[in-house]
PDB file of C-alpha atoms in Angstrom:
ATOM      1  CA  MET A   1       0.837  68.916 -20.953  1.00 92.00           C
ATOM      2  CA  LYS A   2      -0.937  71.922 -22.814  1.00 94.00           C
ATOM      3  CA  PHE A   3      -2.853  74.653 -21.239  1.00 95.00           C
ATOM      4  CA  GLN A   4      -6.238  75.759 -22.397  1.00 93.00           C
ATOM      5  CA  LYS A   5      -4.907  78.877 -24.181  1.00 96.00           C
ATOM      6  CA  SER A   6      -1.943  80.703 -24.573  1.00 97.00           C
ATOM      7  CA  HIS A   7       0.214  82.863 -21.465  1.00 97.00           C
ATOM      8  CA  SER A   8       2.174  85.387 -21.480  1.00 97.00           C
ATOM      9  CA  LEU A   9       5.817  85.819 -19.658  1.00 97.00           C
ATOM     10  CA  LYS A  10       4.368  87.824 -17.488  1.00 97.00           C
ATOM     11  CA  GLU A  11       1.677  86.404 -16.216  1.00 97.00           C
ATOM     12  CA  ILE A  12       2.992  82.611 -15.380  1.00 98.00           C
ATOM     13  CA  ALA A  13       5.840  84.479 -13.728  1.00 97.00           C
ATOM     14  CA  ASP A  14       2.916  87.129 -11.374  1.00 97.00           C
ATOM     15  CA  LEU A  15       1.340  83.705 -10.609  1.00 97.00           C
ATOM     16  CA  LEU A  16       4.726  82.491  -9.887  1.00 97.00           C
ATOM     17  CA  ASN A  17       6.162  85.831  -7.577  1.00 96.00           C
ATOM     18  CA  CYS A  18       9.815  85.025  -9.132  1.00 96.00           C
ATOM     19  CA  GLU A  19      11.383  87.053 -11.445  1.00 96.00           C
ATOM     20  CA  PHE A  20      11.794  86.856 -15.429  1.00 97.00           C
ATOM     21  CA  ILE A  21      14.175  87.591 -18.192  1.00 97.00           C
ATOM     22  CA  GLY A  22      13.072  87.920 -21.556  1.00 95.00           C
ATOM     23  CA  ASP A  23       9.574  89.963 -23.842  1.00 95.00           C
ATOM     24  CA  LYS A  24       6.617  90.552 -21.552  1.00 96.00           C
ATOM     25  CA  ASP A  25       4.881  89.330 -23.312  1.00 97.00           C
ATOM     26  CA  PHE A  26       6.947  86.035 -25.233  1.00 97.00           C
ATOM     27  CA  GLN A  27       4.069  83.112 -25.289  1.00 96.00           C
ATOM     28  CA  VAL A  28       4.060  80.588 -22.300  1.00 97.00           C
ATOM     29  CA  LEU A  29       2.075  77.283 -24.736  1.00 97.00           C
ATOM     30  CA  GLY A  30       2.015  74.385 -22.084  1.00 96.00           C
ATOM     31  CA  MET A  31       4.502  72.985 -19.236  1.00 97.00           C
ATOM     32  CA  ASN A  32       6.696  69.164 -19.880  1.00 95.00           C
ATOM     33  CA  GLU A  33       9.463  66.427 -18.626  1.00 91.00           C
ATOM     34  CA  ILE A  34      12.146  67.839 -20.854  1.00 90.00           C
ATOM     35  CA  HIS A  35      12.175  63.879 -22.948  1.00 88.00           C
ATOM     36  CA  VAL A  36       8.920  65.918 -23.907  1.00 91.00           C
ATOM     37  CA  VAL A  37       8.545  69.044 -24.802  1.00 94.00           C
ATOM     38  CA  GLU A  38       8.284  71.674 -27.839  1.00 95.00           C
ATOM     39  CA  PRO A  39       8.203  75.777 -28.776  1.00 96.00           C
ATOM     40  CA  GLY A  40       6.061  76.871 -26.326  1.00 96.00           C
ATOM     41  CA  ASP A  41       6.534  75.043 -23.195  1.00 97.00           C
ATOM     42  CA  ILE A  42       8.023  75.536 -19.872  1.00 98.00           C
ATOM     43  CA  VAL A  43      10.529  72.923 -18.561  1.00 97.00           C
ATOM     44  CA  PHE A  44      11.863  72.793 -14.389  1.00 97.00           C
ATOM     45  CA  VAL A  45      15.693  72.278 -14.388  1.00 97.00           C
ATOM     46  CA  ASP A  46      17.663  72.670 -11.038  1.00 94.00           C
ATOM     47  CA  HIS A  47      21.188  71.244 -10.789  1.00 93.00           C
ATOM     48  CA  PRO A  48      23.937  73.081 -13.050  1.00 93.00           C
ATOM     49  CA  LYS A  49      24.383  69.559 -14.848  1.00 94.00           C
ATOM     50  CA  TYR A  50      21.386  69.631 -15.941  1.00 94.00           C
ATOM     51  CA  TYR A  51      20.929  73.351 -17.562  1.00 95.00           C
ATOM     52  CA  ASP A  52      22.978  73.283 -20.885  1.00 95.00           C
ATOM     53  CA  LYS A  53      20.418  70.637 -21.399  1.00 95.00           C
ATOM     54  CA  ALA A  54      17.049  72.579 -20.588  1.00 96.00           C
ATOM     55  CA  LEU A  55      18.108  75.695 -21.973  1.00 96.00           C
ATOM     56  CA  GLN A  56      19.509  73.585 -25.294  1.00 96.00           C
ATOM     57  CA  SER A  57      15.468  72.082 -25.403  1.00 96.00           C
ATOM     58  CA  ALA A  58      12.651  72.203 -27.804  1.00 96.00           C
ATOM     59  CA  ALA A  59      11.551  73.929 -24.758  1.00 97.00           C
ATOM     60  CA  THR A  60      11.748  77.528 -24.860  1.00 97.00           C
ATOM     61  CA  ILE A  61      10.905  78.786 -21.196  1.00 98.00           C
ATOM     62  CA  VAL A  62      13.211  77.842 -18.154  1.00 97.00           C
ATOM     63  CA  LEU A  63      12.545  77.622 -15.011  1.00 98.00           C
ATOM     64  CA  ILE A  64      15.547  77.605 -13.168  1.00 97.00           C
ATOM     65  CA  ASN A  65      16.683  78.566  -9.661  1.00 96.00           C
ATOM     66  CA  LYS A  66      19.803  80.226 -11.512  1.00 93.00           C
ATOM     67  CA  LYS A  67      20.617  83.347 -13.806  1.00 94.00           C
ATOM     68  CA  VAL A  68      22.420  82.527 -16.964  1.00 94.00           C
ATOM     69  CA  ASP A  69      22.421  83.723 -20.147  1.00 94.00           C
ATOM     70  CA  CYS A  70      19.420  83.185 -21.753  1.00 95.00           C
ATOM     71  CA  PRO A  71      19.470  81.543 -25.410  1.00 94.00           C
ATOM     72  CA  GLU A  72      18.734  83.274 -28.259  1.00 95.00           C
ATOM     73  CA  GLY A  73      15.031  83.380 -29.089  1.00 95.00           C
ATOM     74  CA  LYS A  74      13.870  82.007 -25.406  1.00 97.00           C
ATOM     75  CA  ALA A  75      12.684  82.792 -21.650  1.00 97.00           C
ATOM     76  CA  LEU A  76      13.112  81.854 -18.114  1.00 98.00           C
ATOM     77  CA  LEU A  77      11.557  82.252 -15.649  1.00 98.00           C
ATOM     78  CA  ILE A  78      14.719  82.751 -11.921  1.00 98.00           C
ATOM     79  CA  SER A  79      13.089  80.216  -9.339  1.00 97.00           C
ATOM     80  CA  ASP A  80      14.111  80.246  -6.316  1.00 96.00           C
ATOM     81  CA  ASP A  81      13.350  76.277  -6.217  1.00 97.00           C
ATOM     82  CA  PRO A  82      12.006  75.473  -9.884  1.00 97.00           C
ATOM     83  CA  PHE A  83       9.905  72.514  -7.967  1.00 97.00           C
ATOM     84  CA  ARG A  84       7.966  73.216  -5.506  1.00 97.00           C
ATOM     85  CA  ASP A  85       6.678  76.306  -8.522  1.00 97.00           C
ATOM     86  CA  PHE A  86       6.363  73.511 -11.308  1.00 97.00           C
ATOM     87  CA  ASN A  87       3.448  72.517  -8.856  1.00 97.00           C
ATOM     88  CA  ILE A  88       2.685  75.030  -8.189  1.00 98.00           C
ATOM     89  CA  LEU A  89       2.012  75.523 -12.359  1.00 97.00           C
ATOM     90  CA  THR A  90       0.298  71.906 -13.045  1.00 97.00           C
ATOM     91  CA  ARG A  91      -2.407  72.659  -9.082  1.00 97.00           C
ATOM     92  CA  HIS A  92      -3.689  75.835 -10.963  1.00 97.00           C
ATOM     93  CA  PHE A  93      -3.665  74.627 -14.681  1.00 96.00           C
ATOM     94  CA  LYS A  94      -4.885  70.548 -14.204  1.00 95.00           C
ATOM     95  CA  PRO A  95      -6.760  71.390 -11.228  1.00 95.00           C
ATOM     96  CA  PHE A  96      -7.951  67.864  -8.802  1.00 94.00           C
ATOM     97  CA  GLN A  97     -11.849  67.503  -9.460  1.00 94.00           C
ATOM     98  CA  PHE A  98     -13.479  65.709  -7.150  1.00 93.00           C
ATOM     99  CA  ALA A  99     -15.975  62.978  -7.946  1.00 93.00           C
ATOM    100  CA  ASN A 100     -19.443  63.142  -6.153  1.00 92.00           C
ATOM    101  CA  VAL A 101     -20.467  60.095  -8.702  1.00 97.00           C
ATOM    102  CA  ALA A 102     -18.843  56.752  -9.959  1.00 97.00           C
ATOM    103  CA  ILE A 103     -19.187  57.126 -12.659  1.00 98.00           C
ATOM    104  CA  ALA A 104     -18.678  61.139 -14.413  1.00 97.00           C
ATOM    105  CA  ALA A 105     -20.824  62.897 -15.908  1.00 97.00           C
ATOM    106  CA  SER A 106     -18.736  64.441 -18.171  1.00 97.00           C
ATOM    107  CA  ALA A 107     -17.313  61.561 -19.447  1.00 98.00           C
ATOM    108  CA  GLU A 108     -17.506  60.131 -22.631  1.00 98.00           C
ATOM    109  CA  ILE A 109     -18.624  56.218 -23.633  1.00 98.00           C
ATOM    110  CA  GLY A 110     -19.307  54.221 -26.692  1.00 98.00           C
ATOM    111  CA  GLU A 111     -21.577  52.610 -28.407  1.00 98.00           C
ATOM    112  CA  GLY A 112     -21.765  48.489 -27.082  1.00 98.00           C
ATOM    113  CA  THR A 113     -19.661  49.635 -24.360  1.00 98.00           C
ATOM    114  CA  VAL A 114     -20.381  48.107 -20.952  1.00 98.00           C
ATOM    115  CA  ILE A 115     -18.774  48.730 -17.423  1.00 98.00           C
ATOM    116  CA  GLN A 116     -19.741  45.650 -14.602  1.00 98.00           C
ATOM    117  CA  PRO A 117     -20.654  47.605 -11.447  1.00 97.00           C
ATOM    118  CA  ASN A 118     -17.667  49.243  -8.754  1.00 97.00           C
ATOM    119  CA  THR A 119     -15.871  51.045 -11.616  1.00 98.00           C
ATOM    120  CA  PHE A 120     -15.007  54.555 -11.359  1.00 98.00           C
ATOM    121  CA  VAL A 121     -14.934  56.236 -14.494  1.00 98.00           C
ATOM    122  CA  GLY A 122     -13.400  60.211 -13.357  1.00 98.00           C
ATOM    123  CA  ASN A 123     -14.001  64.031 -14.940  1.00 97.00           C
ATOM    124  CA  HIS A 124     -13.146  64.583 -18.649  1.00 97.00           C
ATOM    125  CA  VAL A 125     -12.036  60.621 -19.622  1.00 98.00           C
ATOM    126  CA  LYS A 126     -13.353  59.158 -23.401  1.00 98.00           C
ATOM    127  CA  ILE A 127     -13.655  56.205 -23.926  1.00 98.00           C
ATOM    128  CA  GLY A 128     -14.309  54.467 -26.518  1.00 98.00           C
ATOM    129  CA  LYS A 129     -17.439  51.760 -28.631  1.00 98.00           C
ATOM    130  CA  ASN A 130     -17.366  47.903 -27.589  1.00 98.00           C
ATOM    131  CA  CYS A 131     -15.119  47.732 -24.799  1.00 98.00           C
ATOM    132  CA  LEU A 132     -15.405  45.666 -22.272  1.00 98.00           C
ATOM    133  CA  ILE A 133     -14.019  47.628 -18.057  1.00 98.00           C
ATOM    134  CA  HIS A 134     -15.115  44.499 -15.340  1.00 98.00           C
ATOM    135  CA  SER A 135     -15.645  45.807 -11.741  1.00 98.00           C
ATOM    136  CA  ASN A 136     -13.966  47.853  -9.650  1.00 98.00           C
ATOM    137  CA  VAL A 137     -11.200  49.143 -12.598  1.00 98.00           C
ATOM    138  CA  SER A 138     -10.388  52.908 -11.504  1.00 98.00           C
ATOM    139  CA  ILE A 139     -10.306  55.727 -14.166  1.00 98.00           C
ATOM    140  CA  TYR A 140      -9.091  58.161 -13.203  1.00 98.00           C
ATOM    141  CA  ASP A 141      -9.819  61.731 -14.799  1.00 98.00           C
ATOM    142  CA  HIS A 142      -8.303  62.279 -18.494  1.00 98.00           C
ATOM    143  CA  THR A 143      -7.460  58.933 -19.488  1.00 98.00           C
ATOM    144  CA  VAL A 144      -8.298  58.032 -22.518  1.00 98.00           C
ATOM    145  CA  ILE A 145      -9.234  54.592 -24.143  1.00 98.00           C
ATOM    146  CA  GLY A 146      -9.427  53.256 -27.905  1.00 98.00           C
ATOM    147  CA  ASP A 147     -12.600  50.943 -29.290  1.00 98.00           C
ATOM    148  CA  ASN A 148     -12.785  46.794 -27.908  1.00 98.00           C
ATOM    149  CA  VAL A 149     -10.355  47.396 -24.673  1.00 98.00           C
ATOM    150  CA  ILE A 150     -11.023  45.064 -22.167  1.00 98.00           C
ATOM    151  CA  ILE A 151     -10.001  45.314 -18.742  1.00 98.00           C
ATOM    152  CA  HIS A 152     -10.262  42.784 -16.225  1.00 98.00           C
ATOM    153  CA  ALA A 153     -11.440  43.553 -12.184  1.00 98.00           C
ATOM    154  CA  GLY A 154      -9.578  45.961  -9.503  1.00 98.00           C
ATOM    155  CA  SER A 155      -6.742  47.599 -12.499  1.00 98.00           C
ATOM    156  CA  ILE A 156      -6.338  50.946 -12.211  1.00 98.00           C
ATOM    157  CA  LEU A 157      -5.554  53.238 -14.730  1.00 98.00           C
ATOM    158  CA  GLY A 158      -3.732  57.366 -14.075  1.00 98.00           C
ATOM    159  CA  ALA A 159      -2.450  57.010 -10.808  1.00 98.00           C
ATOM    160  CA  ASP A 160       0.597  59.100  -9.359  1.00 97.00           C
ATOM    161  CA  ALA A 161       3.805  59.272 -11.465  1.00 97.00           C
ATOM    162  CA  PHE A 162       5.992  57.769  -8.875  1.00 96.00           C
ATOM    163  CA  TYR A 163       8.150  61.053  -8.571  1.00 95.00           C
ATOM    164  CA  TYR A 164      10.176  62.751  -5.298  1.00 96.00           C
ATOM    165  CA  LYS A 165      12.752  65.181  -4.675  1.00 95.00           C
ATOM    166  CA  LYS A 166      14.098  65.034  -0.986  1.00 95.00           C
ATOM    167  CA  ARG A 167      13.806  67.552   1.205  1.00 95.00           C
ATOM    168  CA  PRO A 168      15.218  67.285   4.664  1.00 95.00           C
ATOM    169  CA  GLU A 169      11.483  67.182   6.332  1.00 94.00           C
ATOM    170  CA  GLY A 170      10.500  64.016   3.917  1.00 97.00           C
ATOM    171  CA  PHE A 171       9.657  63.063   0.202  1.00 97.00           C
ATOM    172  CA  ASP A 172       8.227  66.032  -2.058  1.00 96.00           C
ATOM    173  CA  GLN A 173       5.866  65.357  -4.249  1.00 96.00           C
ATOM    174  CA  LEU A 174       6.432  66.083  -8.301  1.00 96.00           C
ATOM    175  CA  VAL A 175       2.353  66.457  -9.319  1.00 97.00           C
ATOM    176  CA  SER A 176       0.743  63.841 -11.645  1.00 97.00           C
ATOM    177  CA  GLY A 177      -0.917  66.264 -14.086  1.00 96.00           C
ATOM    178  CA  GLY A 178      -0.498  63.760 -17.623  1.00 96.00           C
ATOM    179  CA  ARG A 179      -2.027  61.695 -18.393  1.00 97.00           C
ATOM    180  CA  VAL A 180      -2.820  57.976 -19.899  1.00 98.00           C
ATOM    181  CA  VAL A 181      -4.112  56.563 -23.281  1.00 98.00           C
ATOM    182  CA  ILE A 182      -4.812  53.656 -24.063  1.00 98.00           C
ATOM    183  CA  GLU A 183      -6.199  52.698 -27.752  1.00 98.00           C
ATOM    184  CA  ASP A 184      -7.887  50.087 -29.880  1.00 98.00           C
ATOM    185  CA  ASN A 185      -8.266  46.329 -29.542  1.00 98.00           C
ATOM    186  CA  VAL A 186      -6.228  46.046 -26.518  1.00 98.00           C
ATOM    187  CA  GLY A 187      -6.470  44.047 -23.101  1.00 98.00           C
ATOM    188  CA  ILE A 188      -5.359  44.248 -20.061  1.00 98.00           C
ATOM    189  CA  GLY A 189      -6.001  41.979 -16.652  1.00 98.00           C
ATOM    190  CA  ALA A 190      -6.134  41.785 -13.836  1.00 98.00           C
ATOM    191  CA  LEU A 191      -4.596  44.373 -11.217  1.00 98.00           C
ATOM    192  CA  CYS A 192      -2.500  45.898 -13.319  1.00 98.00           C
ATOM    193  CA  THR A 193      -1.849  49.858 -12.409  1.00 98.00           C
ATOM    194  CA  ILE A 194      -0.724  52.138 -14.880  1.00 98.00           C
ATOM    195  CA  ASP A 195       0.568  55.306 -13.951  1.00 98.00           C
ATOM    196  CA  LYS A 196       0.219  58.718 -15.461  1.00 98.00           C
ATOM    197  CA  GLY A 197       3.016  61.190 -17.069  1.00 97.00           C
ATOM    198  CA  VAL A 198       3.812  63.857 -15.038  1.00 96.00           C
ATOM    199  CA  THR A 199       2.737  67.003 -17.844  1.00 94.00           C
ATOM    200  CA  GLY A 200       2.373  64.214 -20.693  1.00 93.00           C
ATOM    201  CA  ASP A 201       1.211  60.385 -21.177  1.00 96.00           C
ATOM    202  CA  THR A 202       1.875  57.271 -20.629  1.00 98.00           C
ATOM    203  CA  THR A 203       0.414  55.342 -23.643  1.00 98.00           C
ATOM    204  CA  ILE A 204      -0.421  51.713 -24.531  1.00 98.00           C
ATOM    205  CA  GLY A 205      -0.216  50.646 -28.639  1.00 98.00           C
ATOM    206  CA  ALA A 206      -2.279  48.944 -30.951  1.00 98.00           C
ATOM    207  CA  GLY A 207      -3.170  45.425 -29.962  1.00 98.00           C
ATOM    208  CA  THR A 208      -0.932  44.855 -26.747  1.00 98.00           C
ATOM    209  CA  LYS A 209      -1.925  42.728 -23.684  1.00 98.00           C
ATOM    210  CA  LEU A 210      -1.144  43.474 -20.196  1.00 98.00           C
ATOM    211  CA  ASP A 211      -0.993  39.673 -17.912  1.00 98.00           C
ATOM    212  CA  ASN A 212      -2.199  40.339 -14.176  1.00 98.00           C
ATOM    213  CA  GLN A 213      -0.990  42.519 -12.230  1.00 98.00           C
ATOM    214  CA  VAL A 214       1.598  44.869 -14.312  1.00 98.00           C
ATOM    215  CA  HIS A 215       3.114  47.589 -13.284  1.00 98.00           C
ATOM    216  CA  VAL A 216       3.125  50.209 -16.180  1.00 98.00           C
ATOM    217  CA  GLY A 217       5.367  53.136 -15.010  1.00 98.00           C
ATOM    218  CA  HIS A 218       4.704  56.889 -15.177  1.00 97.00           C
ATOM    219  CA  ASP A 219       5.296  58.205 -19.042  1.00 97.00           C
ATOM    220  CA  THR A 220       6.691  55.232 -20.188  1.00 98.00           C
ATOM    221  CA  VAL A 221       5.112  53.799 -24.142  1.00 98.00           C
ATOM    222  CA  ILE A 222       4.534  50.643 -25.436  1.00 98.00           C
ATOM    223  CA  GLY A 223       3.920  49.633 -28.497  1.00 98.00           C
ATOM    224  CA  LYS A 224       1.677  48.298 -30.819  1.00 98.00           C
ATOM    225  CA  LYS A 225       1.320  44.089 -30.309  1.00 98.00           C
ATOM    226  CA  CYS A 226       3.560  43.862 -27.895  1.00 98.00           C
ATOM    227  CA  LEU A 227       2.744  40.201 -24.752  1.00 98.00           C
ATOM    228  CA  ILE A 228       3.724  41.349 -20.924  1.00 98.00           C
ATOM    229  CA  ALA A 229       3.343  38.367 -18.881  1.00 98.00           C
ATOM    230  CA  SER A 230       2.428  38.458 -15.004  1.00 98.00           C
ATOM    231  CA  GLN A 231       4.133  40.756 -12.391  1.00 98.00           C
ATOM    232  CA  THR A 232       6.559  42.796 -15.001  1.00 98.00           C
ATOM    233  CA  GLY A 233       7.617  46.277 -13.731  1.00 98.00           C
ATOM    234  CA  ILE A 234       8.241  48.713 -16.682  1.00 98.00           C
ATOM    235  CA  ALA A 235       9.809  52.271 -14.578  1.00 98.00           C
ATOM    236  CA  GLY A 236       8.982  55.931 -15.438  1.00 96.00           C
ATOM    237  CA  CYS A 237      10.157  58.041 -19.250  1.00 96.00           C
ATOM    238  CA  VAL A 238      10.489  53.833 -20.440  1.00 98.00           C
ATOM    239  CA  ILE A 239      10.426  53.573 -24.708  1.00 98.00           C
ATOM    240  CA  ILE A 240       8.895  49.990 -25.557  1.00 98.00           C
ATOM    241  CA  GLU A 241       8.980  49.768 -29.749  1.00 98.00           C
ATOM    242  CA  ASP A 242       6.442  47.707 -31.387  1.00 98.00           C
ATOM    243  CA  GLU A 243       6.108  43.630 -30.736  1.00 98.00           C
ATOM    244  CA  VAL A 244       8.282  43.199 -27.964  1.00 98.00           C
ATOM    245  CA  THR A 245       7.935  40.069 -25.892  1.00 98.00           C
ATOM    246  CA  LEU A 246       8.157  41.280 -22.090  1.00 98.00           C
ATOM    247  CA  TRP A 247       8.171  37.988 -20.116  1.00 98.00           C
ATOM    248  CA  GLY A 248       7.107  36.720 -16.015  1.00 96.00           C
ATOM    249  CA  GLN A 249       8.867  38.994 -13.732  1.00 98.00           C
ATOM    250  CA  VAL A 250      10.542  41.479 -15.830  1.00 98.00           C
ATOM    251  CA  GLY A 251      12.072  44.465 -14.898  1.00 98.00           C
ATOM    252  CA  THR A 252      13.284  47.456 -15.729  1.00 98.00           C
ATOM    253  CA  THR A 253      14.970  50.858 -15.146  1.00 97.00           C
ATOM    254  CA  SER A 254      13.580  53.771 -16.931  1.00 96.00           C
ATOM    255  CA  GLY A 255      14.594  55.508 -19.236  1.00 95.00           C
ATOM    256  CA  ILE A 256      15.487  53.280 -21.404  1.00 97.00           C
ATOM    257  CA  THR A 257      14.118  51.978 -24.690  1.00 98.00           C
ATOM    258  CA  ILE A 258      13.758  47.909 -26.193  1.00 98.00           C
ATOM    259  CA  GLY A 259      14.135  47.521 -29.269  1.00 98.00           C
ATOM    260  CA  ALA A 260      11.635  46.239 -31.578  1.00 98.00           C
ATOM    261  CA  LYS A 261      10.155  43.161 -31.882  1.00 98.00           C
ATOM    262  CA  ALA A 262      12.608  41.516 -29.098  1.00 98.00           C
ATOM    263  CA  VAL A 263      11.945  38.322 -26.432  1.00 98.00           C
ATOM    264  CA  VAL A 264      13.112  39.629 -23.283  1.00 98.00           C
ATOM    265  CA  MET A 265      13.158  36.454 -20.493  1.00 97.00           C
ATOM    266  CA  GLY A 266      11.649  35.767 -17.502  1.00 96.00           C
ATOM    267  CA  GLN A 267      13.324  37.006 -14.045  1.00 96.00           C
ATOM    268  CA  THR A 268      15.462  39.937 -16.098  1.00 97.00           C
ATOM    269  CA  GLY A 269      16.406  42.980 -15.090  1.00 97.00           C
ATOM    270  CA  VAL A 270      16.462  45.709 -17.717  1.00 97.00           C
ATOM    271  CA  THR A 271      19.601  47.771 -17.015  1.00 95.00           C
ATOM    272  CA  LYS A 272      19.799  49.834 -20.082  1.00 97.00           C
ATOM    273  CA  SER A 273      18.816  50.055 -23.301  1.00 98.00           C
ATOM    274  CA  VAL A 274      18.910  46.664 -25.158  1.00 97.00           C
ATOM    275  CA  GLU A 275      18.029  46.423 -29.514  1.00 97.00           C
ATOM    276  CA  GLY A 276      15.137  45.695 -30.830  1.00 97.00           C
ATOM    277  CA  GLY A 277      15.285  41.407 -32.403  1.00 97.00           C
ATOM    278  CA  LYS A 278      16.970  39.698 -29.869  1.00 96.00           C
ATOM    279  CA  SER A 279      16.853  37.976 -26.812  1.00 97.00           C
ATOM    280  CA  TYR A 280      17.239  38.596 -23.733  1.00 97.00           C
ATOM    281  CA  PHE A 281      17.295  37.267 -20.127  1.00 95.00           C
ATOM    282  CA  GLY A 282      19.487  37.725 -16.143  1.00 93.00           C
ATOM    283  CA  THR A 283      20.937  40.655 -14.990  1.00 92.00           C
ATOM    284  CA  PRO A 284      22.460  42.621 -15.883  1.00 89.00           C
ATOM    285  CA  ILE A 285      20.161  42.183 -19.521  1.00 93.00           C
ATOM    286  CA  GLU A 286      22.680  40.099 -21.865  1.00 92.00           C
ATOM    287  CA  GLU A 287      21.346  38.721 -24.834  1.00 93.00           C
ATOM    288  CA  SER A 288      20.449  35.419 -24.128  1.00 90.00           C
ATOM    289  CA  ARG A 289      21.856  32.853 -25.454  1.00 86.00           C
ATOM    290  CA  GLU A 290      25.781  34.297 -24.338  1.00 87.00           C
ATOM    291  CA  LYS A 291      24.018  34.243 -20.917  1.00 83.00           C
ATOM    292  CA  LEU A 292      23.392  30.503 -20.525  1.00 84.00           C
ATOM    293  CA  LYS A 293      26.783  29.540 -22.381  1.00 86.00           C
ATOM    294  CA  GLN A 294      27.788  30.899 -19.179  1.00 85.00           C
ATOM    295  CA  LEU A 295      25.935  30.203 -16.432  1.00 84.00           C
ATOM    296  CA  ALA A 296      26.570  26.638 -18.227  1.00 86.00           C
ATOM    297  CA  ASN A 297      30.399  27.399 -17.695  1.00 85.00           C
ATOM    298  CA  ILE A 298      29.897  27.946 -14.101  1.00 86.00           C
ATOM    299  CA  LYS A 299      29.070  24.466 -13.514  1.00 87.00           C
ATOM    300  CA  LYS A 300      32.000  22.771 -14.241  1.00 85.00           C
ATOM    301  CA  ILE A 301      33.999  25.418 -12.356  1.00 87.00           C
ATOM    302  CA  PRO A 302      33.837  22.343  -9.513  1.00 87.00           C
ATOM    303  CA  GLU A 303      34.968  20.745 -11.696  1.00 83.00           C
ATOM    304  CA  ILE A 304      37.903  22.459 -12.556  1.00 83.00           C
ATOM    305  CA  LEU A 305      39.061  23.385  -9.607  1.00 83.00           C
ATOM    306  CA  SER A 306      38.996  19.641  -8.459  1.00 83.00           C
ATOM    307  CA  LYS A 307      41.176  18.154 -11.673  1.00 81.00           C
ATOM    308  CA  LEU A 308      43.646  21.630  -9.706  1.00 83.00           C
ATOM    309  CA  LYS A 309      44.294  19.811  -6.998  1.00 73.00           C
TER     310      LYS A 309
END
């Protein structure tokens, strides 16, 4: 998430009421999660296990809960609770804006696009040309939709990321300030849910088709011309490369990559990253040919036991 203008390190420290290490005029351009950070971004870290990863990332401002040596060319914001302060920044730079009409005045809707009754289009949404948005679809603020997109009834684009920190008093949610981006010629079935990024974009590539009741988690990037069948659940921060097929009831863990042109058979649990151009099945996931051999051998166990007797 980029800020509308550059801010100084001191301005951000004053906003958070925290100490800083570095030049008070050090340039701050935005904030992001560690997997999408760029120079000028703030990244937060609150566990020693991830200090080095954050300090050595592309981010040039690190919001951290311990005084450490500051890498050259970077700056630190010292906070007793970086998770809380990251939320403060998100709420400050991208505050929630309530709606009082079905289609926000700030929404941009392209020529030839049809929006059926009872659909909600939020603030600063952009919808391209010749789209068909069926009834009871909810398109949250800042969502971007390309040309020739079809979205069926009841789907929701832009719900919050499922991202929580456990506190003694309960779960504290990381505030979502990202977007959903749908490229050209995408088809989205009925009752699909696509969560926005925490600070970046959840993206569905051109020509990809989602069946009914598919869930896409925050910050996930789905490539071009993918097919995703019903009741598939894709976790956050997943990369699905071009022309991947996921059959029904596939589930994935977060932070993995599914290679281009991979085919994942129904009810498979994608527990790790997998190469493209192959077929997969089972939980934990394996190449389908090997998995089916194993299942065939399991069926032979009673026969083998009877012979041993």
